[in-house]
């Protein structure tokens, strides 16, 4: 059986393996096909594709696009962060390129703001964070987490998120970026296939499925969403069942992936969840912005 993992990160964003090492590790893990989906950038594609070819590994270029949605929940509006996997988009599509460029730029300002807050209590500087980032890599909280580890304040990335960097913690600053519906439209215009990453992550086991945001999912589908990443370690069982029903109703693609960030970047390991050949075939058929190398 072919092993297909469609969600991974390299040092071009917040993963710990270079694109080359990621491909080597994918081969070692027994994968047949891998997608590189760094946050808001395509800068790892060429290196990854070249190495994948050398190793006889199938390669699918992708991006994990950061977006935000304002949704009505229980009578009030809340802002949630939505990650969209975009498979096979044209990397030279101007409007998409501009939006991604803006997101990357605001990620830097936002990273600096988080560090400024932290600096009121601990001796951290932005320069220290830059030491944990490749030049030009998309900046995110993991680089700040790595800095806190180097400073000896926490044991690993997960502990840094628990103690300093959680979304509801005192040092958090939210992303300012494109809206989810606009991002879906842009990905489609660029010939890409938008698949929502780890949907309903964080929904508790006791959540009543009736309370899940069906309206928002239907808005995303109307805007052009084509798939849901059901098999991901952060998608709880209740949500999986609900998403399967939604996918059946709207004929959505269903994927499964690791969201690997390096062996020690996150517990997620290559190939721990996979996508079927049939679903990959649908993505390849629908994606017209650039080619997969299979
Ligand atoms: P940001 O893009 O700055 O909002 O940071 C989110 C990123 O942090 C995600 O893409 C994950 O890679 C990473 N992340 C989130 N929670 C954790 C955690 N508990 N341990 C390690 N990495 C995490
Ligand atoms: Fe990440
Ligand atoms: Fe994500
Ligand atoms: Zn991811």
mmCIF file of C-alpha atoms in Angstrom, residues 4 16 20 22 30-31 54 58 77 91 94 122 143 148 152 162 168 179 182 207 236-237 247 259 269 275 277 280:
data_model
loop_
_atom_site.group_PDB
_atom_site.id
_atom_site.type_symbol
_atom_site.label_atom_id
_atom_site.label_comp_id
_atom_site.label_asym_id
_atom_site.label_seq_id
_atom_site.Cartn_x
_atom_site.Cartn_y
_atom_site.Cartn_z
ATOM 1 C CA UNK A 4 0.973 9.389 1.415
ATOM 2 C CA UNK A 16 13.332 21.648 12.266
ATOM 3 C CA UNK A 20 16.477 18.205 1.985
ATOM 4 C CA UNK A 22 12.779 16.321 5.425
ATOM 5 C CA UNK A 30 8.727 4.571 4.333
ATOM 6 C CA UNK A 31 6.644 7.272 2.674
ATOM 7 C CA UNK A 54 16.690 11.962 -6.326
ATOM 8 C CA UNK A 58 6.563 11.525 -4.953
ATOM 9 C CA UNK A 77 -18.547 37.228 17.550
ATOM 10 C CA UNK A 91 3.399 30.042 -6.913
ATOM 11 C CA UNK A 94 0.207 37.731 -8.068
ATOM 12 C CA UNK A 122 12.684 37.632 31.061
ATOM 13 C CA UNK A 143 11.163 30.098 17.030
ATOM 14 C CA UNK A 148 13.128 29.860 25.616
ATOM 15 C CA UNK A 152 17.042 27.050 29.880
ATOM 16 C CA UNK A 162 2.208 25.490 27.828
ATOM 17 C CA UNK A 168 -4.961 32.356 26.124
ATOM 18 C CA UNK A 179 -9.968 36.267 6.005
ATOM 19 C CA UNK A 182 -10.990 35.406 0.854
ATOM 20 C CA UNK A 207 -19.032 18.936 22.736
ATOM 21 C CA UNK A 236 -11.017 14.642 18.056
ATOM 22 C CA UNK A 237 -13.301 11.667 17.448
ATOM 23 C CA UNK A 247 -17.782 15.505 3.486
ATOM 24 C CA UNK A 259 1.780 17.798 10.369
ATOM 25 C CA UNK A 269 5.818 11.896 13.314
ATOM 26 C CA UNK A 275 -4.178 9.947 2.746
ATOM 27 C CA UNK A 277 -4.436 7.114 -3.267
ATOM 28 C CA UNK A 280 -4.587 12.145 -3.794
#
